[in-house]
Amino acid sequence: MRKHQFSVGLLTEMDPAAHTSSSHEGTSRTLGLNRNRGEVVELRLRTDAYDGYRDYRTIRRTLCHELAHNVHGPHDRAFWDLCHQIEREVDAADWTSGGHTVGQDEFAPERGVEEDEVMDHGGWAGGEFVLGGGGGSSSSGSGGGRSNGGAEPLSRREILARAAEERIRNLEKANRSDEGGGSGETHEGSQS
């Protein structure tokens, strides 16, 4: 942001119910808005069902898109060039990725005009991602991934039940190791 001298007065979460419209062609979801060239930037962080968060990379790309609107309003060539430049800079600064280097130069693949047209269509639209759902994209809008051998996605109740069972197993394992070592500590659920 310093390099481009971007200024954002207020960065806030967009209500998932706002800026969603349905038609015979499907449901359109605006993932971000930039008002007055950065005075207010809104990002859609949560899924439409309020049961999880959207994929981090989608949110990050949406932020780059909205920052490009600080300089260029319409989605023209200059806008997309700046948007892709910001995305490359953010990717290069991401400490979680090892980056791709060829010799001493950094490499970020260029995207073509066709991809811009496919991605845009009047605004960003994305799938839903449910926390703990496996990270898979869901074009049907049902959210979540498959963590039970490729069958239907787990219900919220099943996920919570499995998490509770895992906590009980971990507690029992910790209690068994404490009985052998005699540390004298008490753990949740044990009586002393």
PDB file of C-alpha atoms in Angstrom:
ATOM      1  CA  MET A   1       0.000   0.000   0.000  1.00  0.00           C
ATOM      2  CA  ARG A   2       2.931   2.314   0.690  1.00  0.00           C
ATOM      3  CA  LYS A   3       4.424   1.695  -2.750  1.00  0.00           C
ATOM      4  CA  HIS A   4       1.208   2.748  -4.503  1.00  0.00           C
ATOM      5  CA  GLN A   5       0.287   5.328  -1.839  1.00  0.00           C
ATOM      6  CA  PHE A   6      -3.103   3.705  -1.326  1.00  0.00           C
ATOM      7  CA  SER A   7      -5.242   5.014   1.477  1.00  0.00           C
ATOM      8  CA  VAL A   8      -8.257   3.194   2.895  1.00  0.00           C
ATOM      9  CA  GLY A   9     -10.328   5.122   5.422  1.00  0.00           C
ATOM     10  CA  LEU A  10     -12.375   2.145   6.602  1.00  0.00           C
ATOM     11  CA  LEU A  11     -11.873  -1.542   5.808  1.00  0.00           C
ATOM     12  CA  THR A  12     -14.975  -3.423   6.885  1.00  0.00           C
ATOM     13  CA  GLU A  13     -16.853  -6.687   6.422  1.00  0.00           C
ATOM     14  CA  MET A  14     -19.714  -6.768   3.930  1.00  0.00           C
ATOM     15  CA  ASP A  15     -22.916  -8.382   5.158  1.00  0.00           C
ATOM     16  CA  PRO A  16     -23.303 -11.681   3.250  1.00  0.00           C
ATOM     17  CA  ALA A  17     -26.980 -10.933   2.638  1.00  0.00           C
ATOM     18  CA  ALA A  18     -26.174  -7.573   1.029  1.00  0.00           C
ATOM     19  CA  HIS A  19     -25.390  -7.257  -2.665  1.00  0.00           C
ATOM     20  CA  THR A  20     -26.743 -10.702  -3.540  1.00  0.00           C
ATOM     21  CA  SER A  21     -29.236 -11.106  -6.347  1.00  0.00           C
ATOM     22  CA  SER A  22     -30.901 -14.138  -7.870  1.00  0.00           C
ATOM     23  CA  SER A  23     -32.246 -14.564 -11.358  1.00  0.00           C
ATOM     24  CA  HIS A  24     -32.995 -17.361 -13.793  1.00  0.00           C
ATOM     25  CA  GLU A  25     -29.258 -17.398 -14.599  1.00  0.00           C
ATOM     26  CA  GLY A  26     -28.232 -18.085 -10.995  1.00  0.00           C
ATOM     27  CA  THR A  27     -27.148 -16.153  -7.934  1.00  0.00           C
ATOM     28  CA  SER A  28     -24.746 -13.221  -8.187  1.00  0.00           C
ATOM     29  CA  ARG A  29     -22.663 -12.269  -5.164  1.00  0.00           C
ATOM     30  CA  THR A  30     -20.575  -9.129  -5.017  1.00  0.00           C
ATOM     31  CA  LEU A  31     -17.454 -10.015  -3.059  1.00  0.00           C
ATOM     32  CA  GLY A  32     -16.186  -6.482  -2.532  1.00  0.00           C
ATOM     33  CA  LEU A  33     -16.975  -2.787  -2.893  1.00  0.00           C
ATOM     34  CA  ASN A  34     -14.752   0.287  -2.998  1.00  0.00           C
ATOM     35  CA  ARG A  35     -16.547   3.553  -2.272  1.00  0.00           C
ATOM     36  CA  ASN A  36     -15.026   6.941  -3.122  1.00  0.00           C
ATOM     37  CA  ARG A  37     -11.653   5.567  -4.208  1.00  0.00           C
ATOM     38  CA  GLY A  38     -10.814   3.972  -0.871  1.00  0.00           C
ATOM     39  CA  GLU A  39     -12.855   5.938   1.620  1.00  0.00           C
ATOM     40  CA  VAL A  40     -14.677   2.696   2.474  1.00  0.00           C
ATOM     41  CA  VAL A  41     -13.698  -0.802   1.276  1.00  0.00           C
ATOM     42  CA  GLU A  42     -16.077  -3.655   2.067  1.00  0.00           C
ATOM     43  CA  LEU A  43     -15.113  -7.328   1.730  1.00  0.00           C
ATOM     44  CA  ARG A  44     -17.445 -10.320   1.950  1.00  0.00           C
ATOM     45  CA  LEU A  45     -15.673 -12.568   4.457  1.00  0.00           C
ATOM     46  CA  ARG A  46     -18.420 -14.966   5.578  1.00  0.00           C
ATOM     47  CA  THR A  47     -20.434 -17.482   3.626  1.00  0.00           C
ATOM     48  CA  ASP A  48     -24.034 -16.683   2.814  1.00  0.00           C
ATOM     49  CA  ALA A  49     -25.193 -19.134   5.495  1.00  0.00           C
ATOM     50  CA  TYR A  50     -22.994 -17.427   8.129  1.00  0.00           C
ATOM     51  CA  ASP A  51     -21.460 -20.818   8.985  1.00  0.00           C
ATOM     52  CA  GLY A  52     -17.905 -20.214   7.879  1.00  0.00           C
ATOM     53  CA  TYR A  53     -15.527 -17.963   6.014  1.00  0.00           C
ATOM     54  CA  ARG A  54     -14.704 -17.680   2.352  1.00  0.00           C
ATOM     55  CA  ASP A  55     -11.388 -18.963   1.082  1.00  0.00           C
ATOM     56  CA  TYR A  56      -8.468 -16.745   2.154  1.00  0.00           C
ATOM     57  CA  ARG A  57      -7.050 -16.488  -1.373  1.00  0.00           C
ATOM     58  CA  THR A  58     -10.425 -15.316  -2.693  1.00  0.00           C
ATOM     59  CA  ILE A  59     -10.634 -12.609  -0.017  1.00  0.00           C
ATOM     60  CA  ARG A  60      -7.054 -11.520  -0.709  1.00  0.00           C
ATOM     61  CA  ARG A  61      -7.633 -11.289  -4.475  1.00  0.00           C
ATOM     62  CA  THR A  62     -10.832  -9.353  -3.848  1.00  0.00           C
ATOM     63  CA  LEU A  63      -8.891  -6.887  -1.699  1.00  0.00           C
ATOM     64  CA  CYS A  64      -6.319  -6.440  -4.503  1.00  0.00           C
ATOM     65  CA  HIS A  65      -9.204  -5.859  -6.924  1.00  0.00           C
ATOM     66  CA  GLU A  66     -10.758  -3.228  -4.675  1.00  0.00           C
ATOM     67  CA  LEU A  67      -7.400  -1.484  -4.120  1.00  0.00           C
ATOM     68  CA  ALA A  68      -7.005  -1.178  -7.891  1.00  0.00           C
ATOM     69  CA  HIS A  69     -10.303   0.756  -7.843  1.00  0.00           C
ATOM     70  CA  ASN A  70      -8.517   3.430  -5.767  1.00  0.00           C
ATOM     71  CA  VAL A  71      -6.843   4.434  -9.042  1.00  0.00           C
ATOM     72  CA  HIS A  72      -9.077   3.171 -11.867  1.00  0.00           C
ATOM     73  CA  GLY A  73     -12.868   3.086 -11.751  1.00  0.00           C
ATOM     74  CA  PRO A  74     -13.912   1.071 -14.820  1.00  0.00           C
ATOM     75  CA  HIS A  75     -12.693  -2.454 -15.515  1.00  0.00           C
ATOM     76  CA  ASP A  76     -10.525  -1.437 -18.461  1.00  0.00           C
ATOM     77  CA  ARG A  77      -7.037  -2.583 -19.493  1.00  0.00           C
ATOM     78  CA  ALA A  78      -5.301  -0.093 -17.164  1.00  0.00           C
ATOM     79  CA  PHE A  79      -7.404  -1.365 -14.245  1.00  0.00           C
ATOM     80  CA  TRP A  80      -6.570  -5.021 -14.925  1.00  0.00           C
ATOM     81  CA  ASP A  81      -2.861  -4.265 -15.398  1.00  0.00           C
ATOM     82  CA  LEU A  82      -2.744  -2.551 -11.998  1.00  0.00           C
ATOM     83  CA  CYS A  83      -4.860  -5.278 -10.373  1.00  0.00           C
ATOM     84  CA  HIS A  84      -2.512  -8.015 -11.630  1.00  0.00           C
ATOM     85  CA  GLN A  85       0.538  -5.995 -10.564  1.00  0.00           C
ATOM     86  CA  ILE A  86      -0.865  -5.662  -7.031  1.00  0.00           C
ATOM     87  CA  GLU A  87      -1.674  -9.397  -6.934  1.00  0.00           C
ATOM     88  CA  ARG A  88       1.895 -10.270  -8.007  1.00  0.00           C
ATOM     89  CA  GLU A  89       3.335  -7.946  -5.352  1.00  0.00           C
ATOM     90  CA  VAL A  90       1.100  -9.453  -2.659  1.00  0.00           C
ATOM     91  CA  ASP A  91       2.021 -12.989  -3.755  1.00  0.00           C
ATOM     92  CA  ALA A  92       5.729 -12.109  -3.687  1.00  0.00           C
ATOM     93  CA  ALA A  93       5.401 -10.696  -0.156  1.00  0.00           C
ATOM     94  CA  ASP A  94       3.463 -13.733   1.140  1.00  0.00           C
ATOM     95  CA  TRP A  95       5.663 -15.391   3.738  1.00  0.00           C
ATOM     96  CA  THR A  96       3.676 -18.651   3.560  1.00  0.00           C
ATOM     97  CA  SER A  97       4.669 -19.380  -0.025  1.00  0.00           C
ATOM     98  CA  GLY A  98       8.196 -20.217  -0.967  1.00  0.00           C
ATOM     99  CA  GLY A  99       7.833 -18.225  -4.180  1.00  0.00           C
ATOM    100  CA  HIS A 100       8.984 -19.280  -7.596  1.00  0.00           C
ATOM    101  CA  THR A 101      12.436 -18.220  -8.653  1.00  0.00           C
ATOM    102  CA  VAL A 102      14.298 -18.764 -11.859  1.00  0.00           C
ATOM    103  CA  GLY A 103      17.882 -17.753 -11.247  1.00  0.00           C
ATOM    104  CA  GLN A 104      17.721 -14.500  -9.282  1.00  0.00           C
ATOM    105  CA  ASP A 105      14.494 -13.214 -10.867  1.00  0.00           C
ATOM    106  CA  GLU A 106      11.020 -13.685  -9.451  1.00  0.00           C
ATOM    107  CA  PHE A 107       8.439 -15.253 -11.691  1.00  0.00           C
ATOM    108  CA  ALA A 108       4.686 -14.781 -11.612  1.00  0.00           C
ATOM    109  CA  PRO A 109       2.751 -16.138 -14.586  1.00  0.00           C
ATOM    110  CA  GLU A 110       0.914 -13.531 -16.642  1.00  0.00           C
ATOM    111  CA  ARG A 111      -2.805 -13.925 -17.155  1.00  0.00           C
ATOM    112  CA  GLY A 112      -4.435 -13.117 -20.443  1.00  0.00           C
ATOM    113  CA  VAL A 113      -7.277 -10.800 -21.388  1.00  0.00           C
ATOM    114  CA  GLU A 114      -9.621 -13.782 -21.819  1.00  0.00           C
ATOM    115  CA  GLU A 115      -9.186 -14.726 -18.155  1.00  0.00           C
ATOM    116  CA  ASP A 116     -10.013 -11.161 -17.103  1.00  0.00           C
ATOM    117  CA  GLU A 117     -13.257 -11.314 -19.035  1.00  0.00           C
ATOM    118  CA  VAL A 118     -14.180 -14.690 -17.567  1.00  0.00           C
ATOM    119  CA  MET A 119     -13.368 -13.539 -14.037  1.00  0.00           C
ATOM    120  CA  ASP A 120     -15.156 -10.209 -14.179  1.00  0.00           C
ATOM    121  CA  HIS A 121     -18.619 -10.285 -15.759  1.00  0.00           C
ATOM    122  CA  GLY A 122     -19.571  -7.127 -13.880  1.00  0.00           C
ATOM    123  CA  GLY A 123     -18.153  -8.122 -10.496  1.00  0.00           C
ATOM    124  CA  TRP A 124     -16.463 -10.848  -8.534  1.00  0.00           C
ATOM    125  CA  ALA A 125     -18.473 -13.956  -7.795  1.00  0.00           C
ATOM    126  CA  GLY A 126     -17.275 -16.887  -5.735  1.00  0.00           C
ATOM    127  CA  GLY A 127     -18.243 -20.092  -4.049  1.00  0.00           C
ATOM    128  CA  GLU A 128     -18.716 -20.695  -0.377  1.00  0.00           C
ATOM    129  CA  PHE A 129     -16.192 -22.244   1.949  1.00  0.00           C
ATOM    130  CA  VAL A 130     -17.037 -23.666   5.329  1.00  0.00           C
ATOM    131  CA  LEU A 131     -14.470 -23.603   8.117  1.00  0.00           C
ATOM    132  CA  GLY A 132     -13.258 -27.162   8.532  1.00  0.00           C
ATOM    133  CA  GLY A 133     -14.911 -28.199   5.287  1.00  0.00           C
ATOM    134  CA  GLY A 134     -11.717 -29.286   3.548  1.00  0.00           C
ATOM    135  CA  GLY A 135     -11.072 -26.152   1.512  1.00  0.00           C
ATOM    136  CA  GLY A 136     -12.702 -27.407  -1.673  1.00  0.00           C
ATOM    137  CA  SER A 137     -14.594 -24.988  -3.876  1.00  0.00           C
ATOM    138  CA  SER A 138     -18.298 -25.581  -4.128  1.00  0.00           C
ATOM    139  CA  SER A 139     -19.966 -24.289  -7.245  1.00  0.00           C
ATOM    140  CA  SER A 140     -23.352 -25.508  -6.067  1.00  0.00           C
ATOM    141  CA  GLY A 141     -23.258 -23.111  -3.133  1.00  0.00           C
ATOM    142  CA  SER A 142     -23.673 -25.856  -0.550  1.00  0.00           C
ATOM    143  CA  GLY A 143     -20.243 -25.119   0.909  1.00  0.00           C
ATOM    144  CA  GLY A 144     -17.677 -27.328   2.497  1.00  0.00           C
ATOM    145  CA  GLY A 145     -15.486 -30.087   1.296  1.00  0.00           C
ATOM    146  CA  ARG A 146     -15.577 -33.808   1.699  1.00  0.00           C
ATOM    147  CA  SER A 147     -13.757 -35.287   4.642  1.00  0.00           C
ATOM    148  CA  ASN A 148     -15.559 -38.616   4.854  1.00  0.00           C
ATOM    149  CA  GLY A 149     -14.154 -40.586   1.946  1.00  0.00           C
ATOM    150  CA  GLY A 150     -15.817 -38.730  -0.937  1.00  0.00           C
ATOM    151  CA  ALA A 151     -19.394 -39.168   0.289  1.00  0.00           C
ATOM    152  CA  GLU A 152     -21.760 -36.277   0.844  1.00  0.00           C
ATOM    153  CA  PRO A 153     -20.379 -33.375   2.916  1.00  0.00           C
ATOM    154  CA  LEU A 154     -20.736 -33.779   6.655  1.00  0.00           C
ATOM    155  CA  SER A 155     -23.534 -31.918   8.359  1.00  0.00           C
ATOM    156  CA  ARG A 156     -22.707 -29.363  11.020  1.00  0.00           C
ATOM    157  CA  ARG A 157     -23.987 -31.800  13.661  1.00  0.00           C
ATOM    158  CA  GLU A 158     -21.688 -34.577  12.388  1.00  0.00           C
ATOM    159  CA  ILE A 159     -18.670 -32.236  12.375  1.00  0.00           C
ATOM    160  CA  LEU A 160     -19.365 -31.143  15.961  1.00  0.00           C
ATOM    161  CA  ALA A 161     -19.899 -34.756  17.068  1.00  0.00           C
ATOM    162  CA  ARG A 162     -16.591 -35.856  15.528  1.00  0.00           C
ATOM    163  CA  ALA A 163     -14.787 -32.920  17.159  1.00  0.00           C
ATOM    164  CA  ALA A 164     -16.266 -33.854  20.564  1.00  0.00           C
ATOM    165  CA  GLU A 165     -15.227 -37.482  20.092  1.00  0.00           C
ATOM    166  CA  GLU A 166     -11.689 -36.380  19.200  1.00  0.00           C
ATOM    167  CA  ARG A 167     -11.495 -34.201  22.326  1.00  0.00           C
ATOM    168  CA  ILE A 168     -12.619 -37.145  24.491  1.00  0.00           C
ATOM    169  CA  ARG A 169      -9.992 -39.424  22.895  1.00  0.00           C
ATOM    170  CA  ASN A 170      -7.273 -36.807  23.477  1.00  0.00           C
ATOM    171  CA  LEU A 171      -8.383 -36.315  27.099  1.00  0.00           C
ATOM    172  CA  GLU A 172      -8.382 -40.073  27.745  1.00  0.00           C
ATOM    173  CA  LYS A 173      -4.933 -40.368  26.178  1.00  0.00           C
ATOM    174  CA  ALA A 174      -3.636 -37.507  28.341  1.00  0.00           C
ATOM    175  CA  ASN A 175      -5.166 -39.090  31.461  1.00  0.00           C
ATOM    176  CA  ARG A 176      -3.526 -42.459  30.659  1.00  0.00           C
ATOM    177  CA  SER A 177      -0.125 -40.803  30.261  1.00  0.00           C
ATOM    178  CA  ASP A 178      -0.622 -38.850  33.525  1.00  0.00           C
ATOM    179  CA  GLU A 179      -1.499 -42.032  35.446  1.00  0.00           C
ATOM    180  CA  GLY A 180       1.796 -43.562  34.377  1.00  0.00           C
ATOM    181  CA  GLY A 181       3.878 -40.457  35.155  1.00  0.00           C
ATOM    182  CA  GLY A 182       2.118 -39.329  38.332  1.00  0.00           C
ATOM    183  CA  SER A 183       2.482 -35.610  37.634  1.00  0.00           C
ATOM    184  CA  GLY A 184      -0.374 -34.731  39.987  1.00  0.00           C
ATOM    185  CA  GLU A 185      -2.032 -32.363  37.491  1.00  0.00           C
ATOM    186  CA  THR A 186      -5.767 -32.443  37.082  1.00  0.00           C
ATOM    187  CA  HIS A 187      -7.382 -32.224  33.670  1.00  0.00           C
ATOM    188  CA  GLU A 188     -10.797 -31.166  32.543  1.00  0.00           C
ATOM    189  CA  GLY A 189     -13.315 -33.870  33.304  1.00  0.00           C
ATOM    190  CA  SER A 190     -11.144 -35.659  35.885  1.00  0.00           C
ATOM    191  CA  GLN A 191     -11.868 -35.544  39.583  1.00  0.00           C
ATOM    192  CA  SER A 192      -9.217 -35.293  42.281  1.00  0.00           C
TER     193      SER A 192
END
